[in-house]
Coordinates of C-alpha atoms in Angstrom, one line a residue:
M295 CA -86.9 -13.2 -19.6
S296 CA -84.2 -14.3 -18.5
S297 CA -81.4 -11.1 -18.0
T298 CA -79.8 -12.4 -21.6
E299 CA -83.2 -12.0 -23.2
I300 CA -84.5 -8.1 -21.7
G301 CA -80.4 -6.7 -22.4
Q302 CA -81.3 -8.4 -25.9
T303 CA -84.1 -6.9 -25.8
L304 CA -83.3 -3.6 -25.0
A305 CA -80.2 -4.1 -27.5
E306 CA -82.9 -4.3 -30.3
S307 CA -85.4 -1.3 -29.9
T308 CA -81.9 1.5 -29.2
H309 CA -80.9 -0.2 -32.9
D310 CA -85.0 0.2 -33.8
R311 CA -83.9 3.7 -32.4
L312 CA -81.0 4.9 -34.4
R313 CA -82.1 3.4 -37.4
Q314 CA -85.6 5.5 -37.6
M315 CA -83.5 8.4 -36.5
I316 CA -80.8 8.3 -39.5
V317 CA -83.8 6.8 -42.0
S318 CA -85.7 10.9 -41.1
G319 CA -82.9 12.9 -40.5
E320 CA -82.9 13.6 -37.1
L321 CA -79.8 12.3 -37.9
P322 CA -78.0 13.0 -41.0
A323 CA -75.3 12.4 -42.5
G324 CA -71.7 12.8 -40.2
T325 CA -73.5 12.6 -37.8
R326 CA -70.7 11.1 -34.3
L327 CA -72.8 8.6 -32.7
Q328 CA -71.0 8.4 -29.4
E329 CA -72.3 6.0 -26.6
K330 CA -71.9 8.1 -23.6
P331 CA -74.4 10.9 -25.0
F332 CA -76.7 8.2 -27.1
A333 CA -77.0 6.4 -23.9
D334 CA -78.1 9.9 -22.0
R335 CA -80.6 10.7 -24.4
L336 CA -82.2 7.4 -25.0
G337 CA -82.5 6.7 -21.0
V338 CA -80.7 3.5 -21.8
S339 CA -76.5 2.5 -20.4
R340 CA -73.8 2.5 -23.1
T341 CA -74.4 -1.0 -23.1
P342 CA -76.9 -0.9 -25.8
V343 CA -75.7 1.5 -27.6
R344 CA -72.5 0.2 -27.7
E345 CA -74.7 -3.4 -30.1
A346 CA -77.0 -1.4 -31.9
I347 CA -73.9 1.0 -33.7
A348 CA -72.4 -2.6 -34.0
R349 CA -75.3 -3.8 -36.0
L350 CA -76.3 -0.2 -37.6
V351 CA -72.0 -0.9 -38.9
S352 CA -72.6 -4.3 -40.0
E353 CA -75.9 -2.8 -42.4
G354 CA -73.6 -0.4 -44.1
L355 CA -76.0 2.7 -42.5
V356 CA -73.1 3.9 -39.9
T357 CA -69.4 3.3 -40.4
R358 CA -66.1 4.2 -38.3
S359 CA -63.8 7.2 -38.5
Q360 CA -60.5 6.8 -39.1
G361 CA -59.9 6.9 -35.0
G362 CA -62.2 5.0 -35.1
V363 CA -65.9 7.0 -33.4
P364 CA -69.0 5.6 -35.7
V365 CA -70.6 8.2 -37.6
V366 CA -73.6 8.8 -40.1
N367 CA -72.6 7.0 -43.2
Q368 CA -73.1 9.5 -46.2
I369 CA -74.9 7.0 -49.2
S370 CA -73.2 8.7 -52.7
I371 CA -74.8 9.3 -55.8
S372 CA -72.2 5.9 -57.2
E373 CA -73.6 3.6 -54.1
I374 CA -77.8 4.4 -54.9
I375 CA -77.1 3.6 -58.5
E376 CA -76.0 0.3 -57.9
I377 CA -78.4 -0.2 -54.9
L378 CA -81.0 0.1 -57.7
H379 CA -79.4 -1.8 -59.9
V380 CA -79.7 -4.8 -57.5
R381 CA -82.7 -4.0 -56.5
R382 CA -84.2 -4.0 -60.1
L383 CA -81.9 -7.5 -60.1
L384 CA -83.3 -9.5 -56.7
E385 CA -87.0 -7.2 -56.0
C386 CA -88.2 -8.3 -60.8
E387 CA -87.6 -11.9 -59.6
A388 CA -88.9 -11.5 -56.1
A389 CA -92.5 -10.3 -57.8
R390 CA -92.0 -13.4 -60.5
Q391 CA -92.0 -16.0 -57.4
A392 CA -94.5 -14.3 -55.6
A393 CA -96.7 -14.3 -58.4
S394 CA -95.6 -17.8 -58.9
V395 CA -96.6 -19.7 -55.4
N396 CA -99.9 -20.6 -53.6
S397 CA -99.9 -17.5 -51.1
P398 CA -102.3 -16.0 -48.6
V399 CA -103.4 -13.2 -50.8
E400 CA -104.6 -10.7 -47.3
P401 CA -101.1 -8.9 -46.8
L402 CA -102.1 -8.3 -51.2
L403 CA -105.7 -7.2 -50.2
E404 CA -104.4 -5.0 -47.7
L405 CA -101.8 -3.2 -49.5
R406 CA -103.7 -2.6 -52.5
A407 CA -106.5 -1.4 -49.8
R408 CA -104.1 1.0 -48.6
T409 CA -102.6 2.0 -51.3
R410 CA -105.6 3.1 -52.8
A411 CA -107.1 5.0 -49.7
A412 CA -103.6 6.8 -49.8
L413 CA -104.8 7.9 -53.6
E414 CA -108.7 8.9 -52.5
G415 CA -108.0 9.9 -49.5
A416 CA -106.1 12.5 -47.3
R417 CA -102.5 12.4 -48.5
P418 CA -100.2 11.1 -46.3
G419 CA -97.3 13.0 -44.8
P420 CA -93.6 11.4 -46.4
G421 CA -93.0 9.0 -43.3
E422 CA -96.2 7.4 -43.9
H423 CA -96.0 6.8 -47.4
A424 CA -92.5 6.0 -47.1
D425 CA -93.6 3.6 -44.9
L426 CA -96.0 2.0 -47.5
D427 CA -94.1 1.6 -49.8
E428 CA -90.8 0.1 -47.6
E429 CA -94.4 -2.1 -47.0
L430 CA -95.2 -3.2 -49.7
H431 CA -91.7 -4.5 -51.4
T432 CA -90.0 -6.4 -48.3
T433 CA -94.2 -8.2 -48.3
I434 CA -93.7 -9.1 -51.5
A435 CA -89.9 -10.3 -50.9
R436 CA -90.9 -12.3 -48.3
I437 CA -94.3 -13.6 -49.8
A438 CA -91.5 -15.1 -52.0
G439 CA -90.2 -17.6 -49.6
S440 CA -86.9 -15.8 -49.4
K441 CA -85.7 -14.9 -45.9
L442 CA -82.2 -14.1 -47.5
L443 CA -84.5 -12.9 -50.3
T444 CA -86.5 -10.6 -47.9
E445 CA -83.4 -9.5 -45.9
L446 CA -81.9 -8.0 -48.6
V447 CA -84.5 -5.8 -49.8
Q448 CA -84.9 -4.6 -46.8
S449 CA -81.4 -3.5 -46.7
L450 CA -81.4 -2.0 -49.9
K451 CA -85.1 -0.3 -49.8
L452 CA -84.0 1.2 -46.6
K453 CA -80.4 2.7 -47.5
T454 CA -82.9 3.9 -51.2
R455 CA -85.4 5.2 -47.7
I456 CA -82.7 7.6 -46.6
F457 CA -81.2 8.8 -49.6
D458 CA -84.0 10.5 -51.8
K459 CA -86.4 11.6 -48.2
G460 CA -88.0 14.1 -50.2
F461 CA -86.2 14.5 -52.7
I462 CA -88.9 13.2 -55.6
P463 CA -91.8 14.5 -54.0
D464 CA -93.2 13.6 -58.0
R465 CA -93.7 9.9 -57.6
F466 CA -95.9 10.0 -54.5
E467 CA -98.5 8.8 -57.3
P468 CA -97.0 7.5 -60.2
G469 CA -95.2 5.4 -57.5
L470 CA -98.2 4.2 -56.1
H471 CA -99.8 3.9 -59.5
E472 CA -97.3 1.4 -60.5
H473 CA -97.4 -0.2 -56.8
L474 CA -101.3 -1.1 -58.4
E475 CA -100.3 -2.7 -61.3
I476 CA -97.5 -4.8 -59.7
L477 CA -99.9 -5.7 -56.8
D478 CA -102.1 -6.4 -59.2
A479 CA -100.2 -8.9 -61.4
I480 CA -99.0 -11.0 -58.6
L481 CA -103.6 -11.3 -57.8
A482 CA -103.3 -12.8 -60.5
R483 CA -100.7 -15.4 -60.7
D484 CA -99.1 -13.2 -63.8
A485 CA -95.7 -14.0 -62.7
D486 CA -94.1 -12.6 -66.2
R487 CA -97.0 -9.1 -65.6
A488 CA -95.4 -8.5 -62.0
G489 CA -92.0 -8.5 -62.8
E490 CA -92.6 -6.3 -66.1
A491 CA -94.4 -4.3 -63.9
M492 CA -91.8 -4.7 -60.9
R493 CA -88.8 -3.7 -63.6
R494 CA -90.9 -0.6 -65.1
H495 CA -91.7 0.7 -60.8
L496 CA -87.5 0.4 -60.7
D497 CA -87.0 2.2 -64.1
N498 CA -88.5 4.9 -62.9
V499 CA -87.1 5.4 -59.6
R500 CA -83.7 5.6 -60.8
E501 CA -84.5 8.0 -63.7
A502 CA -86.4 10.4 -61.1
I503 CA -83.3 10.3 -58.4
L504 CA -80.9 11.3 -61.8
T505 CA -83.5 13.4 -62.8
H506 CA -83.7 15.2 -59.9
I507 CA -79.2 14.6 -59.8
H508 CA -79.1 17.0 -62.9
R509 CA -81.1 19.6 -61.9
L510 CA -78.7 19.7 -58.7
Y511 CA -76.1 20.1 -60.3

């Protein structure tokens, strides 16, 4: 492996570690991402940290203050509502496309089995549940056949995950049942049913978030 490839791999792993720290809440909104302290914390040089921060800025997870210091971004209520609206447009079409193409069913069957196991077995932790949820949405986008669509869904889903982490535990079982409805429709190659199941799911997510916000304020 060349020095360039090693540098790219280190930058990617540093990005993944910082992103996971943001997603998990270990680095809450407003945290200053100064290169030297985080290089020491992660055991890398400042260069991969700098590259990772630049990528997080491009993903909208980090912003720069007026002084240029990168800080973990605060996702506002208005932004999350807009994100859910855009996800509704993109993911309903993705579900329809996934049901329309002649793609391998193994990833869908595996997701269905894991979803059933989450419902019928020991309740998974919040992180494991969120990982399964994210995998379902990105897998459907990938099966729909568009690299750009997959990247957009991954980015928007990540921001939703950061915003609603721990906010709506009542959505655990209903959300998994809705996932099964989506998967069953795609496996049945029923595009209209798949699109409608995805629409109901995302509308319910939006309603749950709005209900939680109203309780707080």
